[in-house]
Amino acid sequence: MNLPRKGSKVITLDDVQYRWRAYSTAKGTEVRIAFNEIEGGQILVAQVPKLFNLKWIVPIIDFGLDHDWQPDESGEPYYIRKNRETYRVLEDHEIE
């Protein structure tokens, strides 16, 4: 799965480029993140509040990498949700 280049942005973290895009949903905002230079890798999907803050991008990526997100391997999207001060991995039954 790839993110479209149109409408998405690139961020570099530890010399690695990621492409991200925020989507408005009925319950908030969904931020999708993938490697920029590798196609077909696992997408990280973060469910965050409606009022999305750009400063959350780096912590979202760091949390995903620390909790088994594999952006260099193909696979089902990896879902996390923002809590007040941190994030948590969503189980299959929690994904909407």
mmCIF file of N, CA, C and O in Angstrom:
data_model
loop_
_atom_site.group_PDB
_atom_site.id
_atom_site.type_symbol
_atom_site.label_atom_id
_atom_site.label_comp_id
_atom_site.label_asym_id
_atom_site.label_seq_id
_atom_site.Cartn_x
_atom_site.Cartn_y
_atom_site.Cartn_z
ATOM 1 N N MET A 1 0.851 -1.178 0.000
ATOM 2 C CA MET A 1 0.000 0.000 0.000
ATOM 3 C C MET A 1 0.895 1.240 0.000
ATOM 4 O O MET A 1 1.884 1.299 0.707
ATOM 5 N N ASN A 2 0.552 2.204 -0.800
ATOM 6 C CA ASN A 2 1.342 3.427 -0.904
ATOM 7 C C ASN A 2 0.473 4.649 -0.626
ATOM 8 O O ASN A 2 -0.729 4.622 -0.833
ATOM 9 N N LEU A 3 1.120 5.712 -0.195
ATOM 10 C CA LEU A 3 0.424 6.982 -0.033
ATOM 11 C C LEU A 3 0.547 7.763 -1.327
ATOM 12 O O LEU A 3 1.600 7.750 -1.970
ATOM 13 N N PRO A 4 -0.486 8.469 -1.708
ATOM 14 C CA PRO A 4 -0.381 9.284 -2.923
ATOM 15 C C PRO A 4 0.606 10.431 -2.716
ATOM 16 O O PRO A 4 0.692 10.999 -1.627
ATOM 17 N N ARG A 5 1.349 10.756 -3.738
ATOM 18 C CA ARG A 5 2.296 11.870 -3.633
ATOM 19 C C ARG A 5 1.553 13.203 -3.575
ATOM 20 O O ARG A 5 1.946 14.108 -2.865
ATOM 21 N N LYS A 6 0.470 13.285 -4.323
ATOM 22 C CA LYS A 6 -0.318 14.516 -4.329
ATOM 23 C C LYS A 6 -1.052 14.655 -2.991
ATOM 24 O O LYS A 6 -1.784 13.765 -2.576
ATOM 25 N N GLY A 7 -0.834 15.766 -2.332
ATOM 26 C CA GLY A 7 -1.507 16.037 -1.065
ATOM 27 C C GLY A 7 -0.781 15.518 0.156
ATOM 28 O O GLY A 7 -1.190 15.788 1.275
ATOM 29 N N SER A 8 0.287 14.753 -0.028
ATOM 30 C CA SER A 8 1.033 14.259 1.128
ATOM 31 C C SER A 8 2.318 15.068 1.294
ATOM 32 O O SER A 8 2.741 15.774 0.395
ATOM 33 N N LYS A 9 2.915 14.940 2.464
ATOM 34 C CA LYS A 9 4.124 15.699 2.785
ATOM 35 C C LYS A 9 5.231 14.738 3.195
ATOM 36 O O LYS A 9 4.966 13.616 3.612
ATOM 37 N N VAL A 10 6.469 15.197 3.103
ATOM 38 C CA VAL A 10 7.625 14.382 3.467
ATOM 39 C C VAL A 10 8.257 14.952 4.726
ATOM 40 O O VAL A 10 8.380 16.168 4.881
ATOM 41 N N ILE A 11 8.663 14.058 5.628
ATOM 42 C CA ILE A 11 9.406 14.439 6.825
ATOM 43 C C ILE A 11 10.621 13.515 6.910
ATOM 44 O O ILE A 11 10.526 12.336 6.581
ATOM 45 N N THR A 12 11.753 14.064 7.331
ATOM 46 C CA THR A 12 12.965 13.271 7.507
ATOM 47 C C THR A 12 13.219 13.121 8.993
ATOM 48 O O THR A 12 13.250 14.108 9.736
ATOM 49 N N LEU A 13 13.409 11.884 9.420
ATOM 50 C CA LEU A 13 13.656 11.575 10.821
ATOM 51 C C LEU A 13 14.804 10.574 10.873
ATOM 52 O O LEU A 13 14.696 9.488 10.283
ATOM 53 N N ASP A 14 15.891 10.920 11.527
ATOM 54 C CA ASP A 14 17.078 10.057 11.599
ATOM 55 C C ASP A 14 17.549 9.635 10.214
ATOM 56 O O ASP A 14 17.834 8.462 9.959
ATOM 57 N N ASP A 15 17.611 10.581 9.301
ATOM 58 C CA ASP A 15 18.078 10.372 7.924
ATOM 59 C C ASP A 15 17.187 9.443 7.096
ATOM 60 O O ASP A 15 17.625 8.902 6.085
ATOM 61 N N VAL A 16 15.966 9.231 7.528
ATOM 62 C CA VAL A 16 15.003 8.409 6.783
ATOM 63 C C VAL A 16 13.822 9.298 6.424
ATOM 64 O O VAL A 16 13.306 10.022 7.267
ATOM 65 N N GLN A 17 13.411 9.220 5.163
ATOM 66 C CA GLN A 17 12.265 10.015 4.721
ATOM 67 C C GLN A 17 10.974 9.203 4.842
ATOM 68 O O GLN A 17 10.911 8.054 4.399
ATOM 69 N N TYR A 18 9.969 9.857 5.426
ATOM 70 C CA TYR A 18 8.629 9.286 5.530
ATOM 71 C C TYR A 18 7.670 10.220 4.803
ATOM 72 O O TYR A 18 7.844 11.426 4.798
ATOM 73 N N ARG A 19 6.662 9.649 4.207
ATOM 74 C CA ARG A 19 5.599 10.432 3.567
ATOM 75 C C ARG A 19 4.378 10.295 4.466
ATOM 76 O O ARG A 19 4.065 9.207 4.940
ATOM 77 N N TRP A 20 3.687 11.424 4.708
ATOM 78 C CA TRP A 20 2.508 11.376 5.574
ATOM 79 C C TRP A 20 1.393 12.237 5.003
ATOM 80 O O TRP A 20 1.613 13.148 4.220
ATOM 81 N N ARG A 21 0.196 11.896 5.428
ATOM 82 C CA ARG A 21 -0.987 12.661 5.026
ATOM 83 C C ARG A 21 -2.045 12.507 6.114
ATOM 84 O O ARG A 21 -2.228 11.423 6.661
ATOM 85 N N ALA A 22 -2.739 13.599 6.408
ATOM 86 C CA ALA A 22 -3.815 13.583 7.403
ATOM 87 C C ALA A 22 -5.160 13.609 6.686
ATOM 88 O O ALA A 22 -5.340 14.345 5.715
ATOM 89 N N TYR A 23 -6.078 12.774 7.158
ATOM 90 C CA TYR A 23 -7.424 12.672 6.596
ATOM 91 C C TYR A 23 -8.432 12.972 7.692
ATOM 92 O O TYR A 23 -8.312 12.462 8.815
ATOM 93 N N SER A 24 -9.438 13.754 7.379
ATOM 94 C CA SER A 24 -10.509 14.024 8.327
ATOM 95 C C SER A 24 -11.487 12.852 8.311
ATOM 96 O O SER A 24 -11.846 12.345 7.255
ATOM 97 N N THR A 25 -11.899 12.413 9.502
ATOM 98 C CA THR A 25 -12.899 11.346 9.623
ATOM 99 C C THR A 25 -14.032 11.847 10.513
ATOM 100 O O THR A 25 -13.935 12.916 11.110
ATOM 101 N N ALA A 26 -15.075 11.069 10.619
ATOM 102 C CA ALA A 26 -16.221 11.456 11.443
ATOM 103 C C ALA A 26 -15.849 11.562 12.924
ATOM 104 O O ALA A 26 -16.439 12.336 13.663
ATOM 105 N N LYS A 27 -14.852 10.782 13.359
ATOM 106 C CA LYS A 27 -14.494 10.752 14.777
ATOM 107 C C LYS A 27 -13.202 11.493 15.105
ATOM 108 O O LYS A 27 -12.756 11.477 16.232
ATOM 109 N N GLY A 28 -12.568 12.105 14.132
ATOM 110 C CA GLY A 28 -11.310 12.804 14.389
ATOM 111 C C GLY A 28 -10.490 12.920 13.122
ATOM 112 O O GLY A 28 -11.018 13.154 12.043
ATOM 113 N N THR A 29 -9.200 12.729 13.278
ATOM 114 C CA THR A 29 -8.280 12.784 12.149
ATOM 115 C C THR A 29 -7.492 11.492 12.103
ATOM 116 O O THR A 29 -7.147 10.931 13.144
ATOM 117 N N GLU A 30 -7.216 11.028 10.916
ATOM 118 C CA GLU A 30 -6.422 9.829 10.721
ATOM 119 C C GLU A 30 -5.154 10.239 9.974
ATOM 120 O O GLU A 30 -5.228 10.835 8.904
ATOM 121 N N VAL A 31 -4.003 9.949 10.559
ATOM 122 C CA VAL A 31 -2.721 10.285 9.947
ATOM 123 C C VAL A 31 -2.112 8.986 9.425
ATOM 124 O O VAL A 31 -1.946 8.025 10.175
ATOM 125 N N ARG A 32 -1.793 8.962 8.129
ATOM 126 C CA ARG A 32 -1.183 7.783 7.509
ATOM 127 C C ARG A 32 0.265 8.110 7.179
ATOM 128 O O ARG A 32 0.555 9.161 6.609
ATOM 129 N N ILE A 33 1.157 7.183 7.532
ATOM 130 C CA ILE A 33 2.591 7.400 7.359
ATOM 131 C C ILE A 33 3.211 6.162 6.723
ATOM 132 O O ILE A 33 2.872 5.035 7.083
ATOM 133 N N ALA A 34 4.138 6.378 5.779
ATOM 134 C CA ALA A 34 4.848 5.282 5.124
ATOM 135 C C ALA A 34 6.251 5.747 4.770
ATOM 136 O O ALA A 34 6.533 6.944 4.723
ATOM 137 N N PHE A 35 7.142 4.780 4.502
ATOM 138 C CA PHE A 35 8.452 5.136 3.958
ATOM 139 C C PHE A 35 8.241 5.903 2.674
ATOM 140 O O PHE A 35 7.355 5.564 1.887
ATOM 141 N N ASN A 36 9.044 6.891 2.413
ATOM 142 C CA ASN A 36 8.926 7.664 1.187
ATOM 143 C C ASN A 36 9.559 6.951 0.005
ATOM 144 O O ASN A 36 9.061 7.003 -1.097
ATOM 145 N N GLU A 37 10.666 6.264 0.229
ATOM 146 C CA GLU A 37 11.434 5.714 -0.882
ATOM 147 C C GLU A 37 11.194 4.236 -1.138
ATOM 148 O O GLU A 37 11.704 3.693 -2.103
ATOM 149 N N ILE A 38 10.456 3.563 -0.291
ATOM 150 C CA ILE A 38 10.163 2.149 -0.484
ATOM 151 C C ILE A 38 8.662 2.001 -0.698
ATOM 152 O O ILE A 38 7.868 2.375 0.161
ATOM 153 N N GLU A 39 8.284 1.468 -1.827
ATOM 154 C CA GLU A 39 6.865 1.279 -2.114
ATOM 155 C C GLU A 39 6.409 -0.084 -1.607
ATOM 156 O O GLU A 39 7.174 -1.041 -1.600
ATOM 157 N N GLY A 40 5.173 -0.154 -1.204
ATOM 158 C CA GLY A 40 4.591 -1.418 -0.783
ATOM 159 C C GLY A 40 4.837 -1.784 0.660
ATOM 160 O O GLY A 40 4.498 -2.880 1.082
ATOM 161 N N GLY A 41 5.414 -0.876 1.443
ATOM 162 C CA GLY A 41 5.663 -1.163 2.849
ATOM 163 C C GLY A 41 4.407 -0.981 3.691
ATOM 164 O O GLY A 41 3.381 -0.483 3.234
ATOM 165 N N GLN A 42 4.499 -1.406 4.929
ATOM 166 C CA GLN A 42 3.372 -1.306 5.856
ATOM 167 C C GLN A 42 3.088 0.157 6.184
ATOM 168 O O GLN A 42 3.993 0.935 6.460
ATOM 169 N N ILE A 43 1.828 0.521 6.166
ATOM 170 C CA ILE A 43 1.378 1.881 6.484
ATOM 171 C C ILE A 43 1.085 1.962 7.984
ATOM 172 O O ILE A 43 0.481 1.053 8.558
ATOM 173 N N LEU A 44 1.493 3.051 8.603
ATOM 174 C CA LEU A 44 1.138 3.340 9.988
ATOM 175 C C LEU A 44 -0.052 4.281 9.959
ATOM 176 O O LEU A 44 -0.006 5.325 9.297
ATOM 177 N N VAL A 45 -1.125 3.913 10.645
ATOM 178 C CA VAL A 45 -2.329 4.736 10.705
ATOM 179 C C VAL A 45 -2.534 5.151 12.160
ATOM 180 O O VAL A 45 -2.721 4.299 13.027
ATOM 181 N N ALA A 46 -2.484 6.455 12.404
ATOM 182 C CA ALA A 46 -2.672 6.978 13.754
ATOM 183 C C ALA A 46 -3.999 7.718 13.829
ATOM 184 O O ALA A 46 -4.246 8.631 13.051
ATOM 185 N N GLN A 47 -4.838 7.301 14.748
ATOM 186 C CA GLN A 47 -6.099 7.991 14.986
ATOM 187 C C GLN A 47 -5.838 9.037 16.065
ATOM 188 O O GLN A 47 -5.428 8.710 17.174
ATOM 189 N N VAL A 48 -6.068 10.302 15.705
ATOM 190 C CA VAL A 48 -5.776 11.423 16.600
ATOM 191 C C VAL A 48 -7.010 12.324 16.688
ATOM 192 O O VAL A 48 -7.938 12.191 15.894
ATOM 193 N N PRO A 49 -7.020 13.265 17.637
ATOM 194 C CA PRO A 49 -8.164 14.180 17.737
ATOM 195 C C PRO A 49 -8.366 15.008 16.470
ATOM 196 O O PRO A 49 -7.457 15.171 15.654
ATOM 197 N N LYS A 50 -9.561 15.543 16.338
ATOM 198 C CA LYS A 50 -9.936 16.349 15.173
ATOM 199 C C LYS A 50 -8.967 17.503 14.944
ATOM 200 O O LYS A 50 -8.577 17.788 13.818
ATOM 201 N N LEU A 51 -8.572 18.175 16.023
ATOM 202 C CA LEU A 51 -7.614 19.273 15.922
ATOM 203 C C LEU A 51 -6.206 18.694 15.902
ATOM 204 O O LEU A 51 -5.540 18.572 16.925
ATOM 205 N N PHE A 52 -5.750 18.311 14.730
ATOM 206 C CA PHE A 52 -4.453 17.675 14.541
ATOM 207 C C PHE A 52 -3.328 18.684 14.716
ATOM 208 O O PHE A 52 -3.397 19.807 14.233
ATOM 209 N N ASN A 53 -2.267 18.267 15.406
ATOM 210 C CA ASN A 53 -1.112 19.119 15.650
ATOM 211 C C ASN A 53 0.108 18.516 14.950
ATOM 212 O O ASN A 53 0.421 17.344 15.155
ATOM 213 N N LEU A 54 0.784 19.297 14.131
ATOM 214 C CA LEU A 54 1.949 18.804 13.383
ATOM 215 C C LEU A 54 3.055 18.261 14.286
ATOM 216 O O LEU A 54 3.827 17.407 13.867
ATOM 217 N N LYS A 55 3.122 18.739 15.518
ATOM 218 C CA LYS A 55 4.187 18.268 16.412
ATOM 219 C C LYS A 55 3.991 16.796 16.809
ATOM 220 O O LYS A 55 4.880 16.200 17.397
ATOM 221 N N TRP A 56 2.851 16.200 16.468
ATOM 222 C CA TRP A 56 2.606 14.786 16.778
ATOM 223 C C TRP A 56 3.257 13.841 15.777
ATOM 224 O O TRP A 56 3.386 12.653 16.048
ATOM 225 N N ILE A 57 3.678 14.322 14.620
ATOM 226 C CA ILE A 57 4.201 13.442 13.575
ATOM 227 C C ILE A 57 5.408 12.635 14.067
ATOM 228 O O ILE A 57 5.440 11.412 13.929
ATOM 229 N N VAL A 58 6.414 13.302 14.630
ATOM 230 C CA VAL A 58 7.617 12.593 15.086
ATOM 231 C C VAL A 58 7.286 11.588 16.195
ATOM 232 O O VAL A 58 7.710 10.431 16.120
ATOM 233 N N PRO A 59 6.523 11.960 17.240
ATOM 234 C CA PRO A 59 6.177 10.955 18.252
ATOM 235 C C PRO A 59 5.365 9.775 17.695
ATOM 236 O O PRO A 59 5.516 8.649 18.157
ATOM 237 N N ILE A 60 4.517 10.019 16.696
ATOM 238 C CA ILE A 60 3.763 8.932 16.082
ATOM 239 C C ILE A 60 4.731 7.949 15.421
ATOM 240 O O ILE A 60 4.633 6.728 15.618
ATOM 241 N N ILE A 61 5.677 8.468 14.644
ATOM 242 C CA ILE A 61 6.654 7.603 13.974
ATOM 243 C C ILE A 61 7.497 6.856 15.006
ATOM 244 O O ILE A 61 7.682 5.636 14.908
ATOM 245 N N ASP A 62 7.996 7.566 16.006
ATOM 246 C CA ASP A 62 8.820 6.926 17.041
ATOM 247 C C ASP A 62 8.050 5.822 17.759
ATOM 248 O O ASP A 62 8.585 4.731 17.984
ATOM 249 N N PHE A 63 6.797 6.099 18.127
ATOM 250 C CA PHE A 63 5.996 5.093 18.814
ATOM 251 C C PHE A 63 5.801 3.872 17.920
ATOM 252 O O PHE A 63 5.952 2.731 18.367
ATOM 253 N N GLY A 64 5.447 4.097 16.666
ATOM 254 C CA GLY A 64 5.242 2.981 15.749
ATOM 255 C C GLY A 64 6.485 2.118 15.614
ATOM 256 O O GLY A 64 6.417 0.889 15.696
ATOM 257 N N LEU A 65 7.633 2.744 15.415
ATOM 258 C CA LEU A 65 8.883 1.998 15.270
ATOM 259 C C LEU A 65 9.240 1.237 16.548
ATOM 260 O O LEU A 65 9.780 0.131 16.490
ATOM 261 N N ASP A 66 8.942 1.810 17.698
ATOM 262 C CA ASP A 66 9.224 1.156 18.980
ATOM 263 C C ASP A 66 8.249 0.023 19.289
ATOM 264 O O ASP A 66 8.498 -0.772 20.194
ATOM 265 N N HIS A 67 7.136 -0.052 18.558
ATOM 266 C CA HIS A 67 6.093 -1.042 18.856
ATOM 267 C C HIS A 67 5.750 -1.910 17.646
ATOM 268 O O HIS A 67 4.589 -2.204 17.390
ATOM 269 N N ASP A 68 6.768 -2.321 16.912
ATOM 270 C CA ASP A 68 6.649 -3.347 15.857
ATOM 271 C C ASP A 68 6.051 -2.906 14.534
ATOM 272 O O ASP A 68 5.672 -3.749 13.726
ATOM 273 N N TRP A 69 5.934 -1.619 14.259
ATOM 274 C CA TRP A 69 5.566 -1.183 12.910
ATOM 275 C C TRP A 69 6.734 -1.518 12.001
ATOM 276 O O TRP A 69 7.885 -1.210 12.314
ATOM 277 N N GLN A 70 6.466 -2.134 10.862
ATOM 278 C CA GLN A 70 7.501 -2.561 9.911
ATOM 279 C C GLN A 70 7.321 -1.829 8.578
ATOM 280 O O GLN A 70 6.784 -2.389 7.625
ATOM 281 N N PRO A 71 7.758 -0.580 8.466
ATOM 282 C CA PRO A 71 7.512 0.190 7.245
ATOM 283 C C PRO A 71 8.254 -0.333 6.021
ATOM 284 O O PRO A 71 7.917 0.015 4.899
ATOM 285 N N ASP A 72 9.251 -1.198 6.232
ATOM 286 C CA ASP A 72 10.017 -1.735 5.112
ATOM 287 C C ASP A 72 9.504 -3.099 4.643
ATOM 288 O O ASP A 72 10.070 -3.698 3.728
ATOM 289 N N GLU A 73 8.426 -3.590 5.255
ATOM 290 C CA GLU A 73 7.851 -4.880 4.876
ATOM 291 C C GLU A 73 6.376 -4.688 4.525
ATOM 292 O O GLU A 73 5.691 -3.861 5.106
ATOM 293 N N SER A 74 5.892 -5.487 3.592
ATOM 294 C CA SER A 74 4.471 -5.383 3.252
ATOM 295 C C SER A 74 3.650 -5.997 4.380
ATOM 296 O O SER A 74 4.124 -6.864 5.119
ATOM 297 N N GLY A 75 2.437 -5.536 4.509
ATOM 298 C CA GLY A 75 1.561 -6.054 5.551
ATOM 299 C C GLY A 75 0.334 -5.183 5.704
ATOM 300 O O GLY A 75 0.219 -4.121 5.086
ATOM 301 N N GLU A 76 -0.575 -5.640 6.529
ATOM 302 C CA GLU A 76 -1.780 -4.879 6.831
ATOM 303 C C GLU A 76 -1.390 -3.583 7.521
ATOM 304 O O GLU A 76 -0.374 -3.521 8.215
ATOM 305 N N PRO A 77 -2.190 -2.524 7.378
ATOM 306 C CA PRO A 77 -1.887 -1.272 8.083
ATOM 307 C C PRO A 77 -1.754 -1.498 9.591
ATOM 308 O O PRO A 77 -2.424 -2.352 10.164
ATOM 309 N N TYR A 78 -0.872 -0.747 10.207
ATOM 310 C CA TYR A 78 -0.595 -0.828 11.638
ATOM 311 C C TYR A 78 -1.287 0.356 12.308
ATOM 312 O O TYR A 78 -0.960 1.506 12.029
ATOM 313 N N TYR A 79 -2.268 0.084 13.167
ATOM 314 C CA TYR A 79 -3.101 1.131 13.760
ATOM 315 C C TYR A 79 -2.677 1.462 15.180
ATOM 316 O O TYR A 79 -2.451 0.568 15.998
ATOM 317 N N ILE A 80 -2.608 2.771 15.451
ATOM 318 C CA ILE A 80 -2.410 3.247 16.814
ATOM 319 C C ILE A 80 -3.407 4.377 17.080
ATOM 320 O O ILE A 80 -3.981 4.933 16.149
ATOM 321 N N ARG A 81 -3.607 4.697 18.346
ATOM 322 C CA ARG A 81 -4.507 5.794 18.711
ATOM 323 C C ARG A 81 -3.817 6.672 19.740
ATOM 324 O O ARG A 81 -3.167 6.186 20.659
ATOM 325 N N LYS A 82 -3.995 7.971 19.579
ATOM 326 C CA LYS A 82 -3.442 8.921 20.533
ATOM 327 C C LYS A 82 -4.327 8.997 21.766
ATOM 328 O O LYS A 82 -5.533 9.168 21.673
ATOM 329 N N ASN A 83 -3.701 8.814 22.917
ATOM 330 C CA ASN A 83 -4.357 9.076 24.190
ATOM 331 C C ASN A 83 -3.919 10.462 24.626
ATOM 332 O O ASN A 83 -3.287 11.182 23.865
ATOM 333 N N ARG A 84 -4.195 10.847 25.825
ATOM 334 C CA ARG A 84 -3.851 12.198 26.266
ATOM 335 C C ARG A 84 -2.381 12.547 26.027
ATOM 336 O O ARG A 84 -2.067 13.522 25.382
ATOM 337 N N GLU A 85 -1.476 11.764 26.562
ATOM 338 C CA GLU A 85 -0.050 12.093 26.483
ATOM 339 C C GLU A 85 0.777 11.073 25.704
ATOM 340 O O GLU A 85 1.967 11.269 25.519
ATOM 341 N N THR A 86 0.170 9.987 25.281
ATOM 342 C CA THR A 86 0.929 8.935 24.618
ATOM 343 C C THR A 86 0.079 8.299 23.519
ATOM 344 O O THR A 86 -0.941 8.851 23.131
ATOM 345 N N TYR A 87 0.496 7.147 23.062
ATOM 346 C CA TYR A 87 -0.219 6.405 22.020
ATOM 347 C C TYR A 87 -0.379 4.979 22.489
ATOM 348 O O TYR A 87 0.304 4.522 23.393
ATOM 349 N N ARG A 88 -1.291 4.252 21.841
ATOM 350 C CA ARG A 88 -1.422 2.826 22.129
ATOM 351 C C ARG A 88 -1.751 2.101 20.832
ATOM 352 O O ARG A 88 -2.380 2.660 19.935
ATOM 353 N N VAL A 89 -1.312 0.854 20.761
ATOM 354 C CA VAL A 89 -1.580 0.018 19.596
ATOM 355 C C VAL A 89 -3.022 -0.451 19.673
ATOM 356 O O VAL A 89 -3.506 -0.848 20.741
ATOM 357 N N LEU A 90 -3.731 -0.397 18.539
ATOM 358 C CA LEU A 90 -5.118 -0.841 18.500
ATOM 359 C C LEU A 90 -5.185 -2.320 18.120
ATOM 360 O O LEU A 90 -4.459 -2.778 17.228
ATOM 361 N N GLU A 91 -6.067 -3.031 18.779
ATOM 362 C CA GLU A 91 -6.333 -4.430 18.437
ATOM 363 C C GLU A 91 -7.307 -4.458 17.261
ATOM 364 O O GLU A 91 -7.999 -3.475 16.992
ATOM 365 N N ASP A 92 -7.400 -5.575 16.589
ATOM 366 C CA ASP A 92 -8.257 -5.702 15.407
ATOM 367 C C ASP A 92 -9.705 -5.272 15.683
ATOM 368 O O ASP A 92 -10.321 -4.603 14.866
ATOM 369 N N HIS A 93 -10.248 -5.630 16.826
ATOM 370 C CA HIS A 93 -11.651 -5.320 17.130
ATOM 371 C C HIS A 93 -11.878 -3.838 17.420
ATOM 372 O O HIS A 93 -13.005 -3.385 17.452
ATOM 373 N N GLU A 94 -10.815 -3.070 17.627
ATOM 374 C CA GLU A 94 -10.947 -1.643 17.919
ATOM 375 C C GLU A 94 -10.847 -0.761 16.680
ATOM 376 O O GLU A 94 -11.123 0.427 16.737
ATOM 377 N N ILE A 95 -10.432 -1.330 15.576
ATOM 378 C CA ILE A 95 -10.215 -0.553 14.354
ATOM 379 C C ILE A 95 -11.557 -0.278 13.692
ATOM 380 O O ILE A 95 -12.356 -1.178 13.475
ATOM 381 N N GLU A 96 -11.784 0.996 13.379
ATOM 382 C CA GLU A 96 -13.060 1.405 12.785
ATOM 383 C C GLU A 96 -12.890 1.730 11.335
ATOM 384 O O GLU A 96 -12.032 2.369 10.895
#
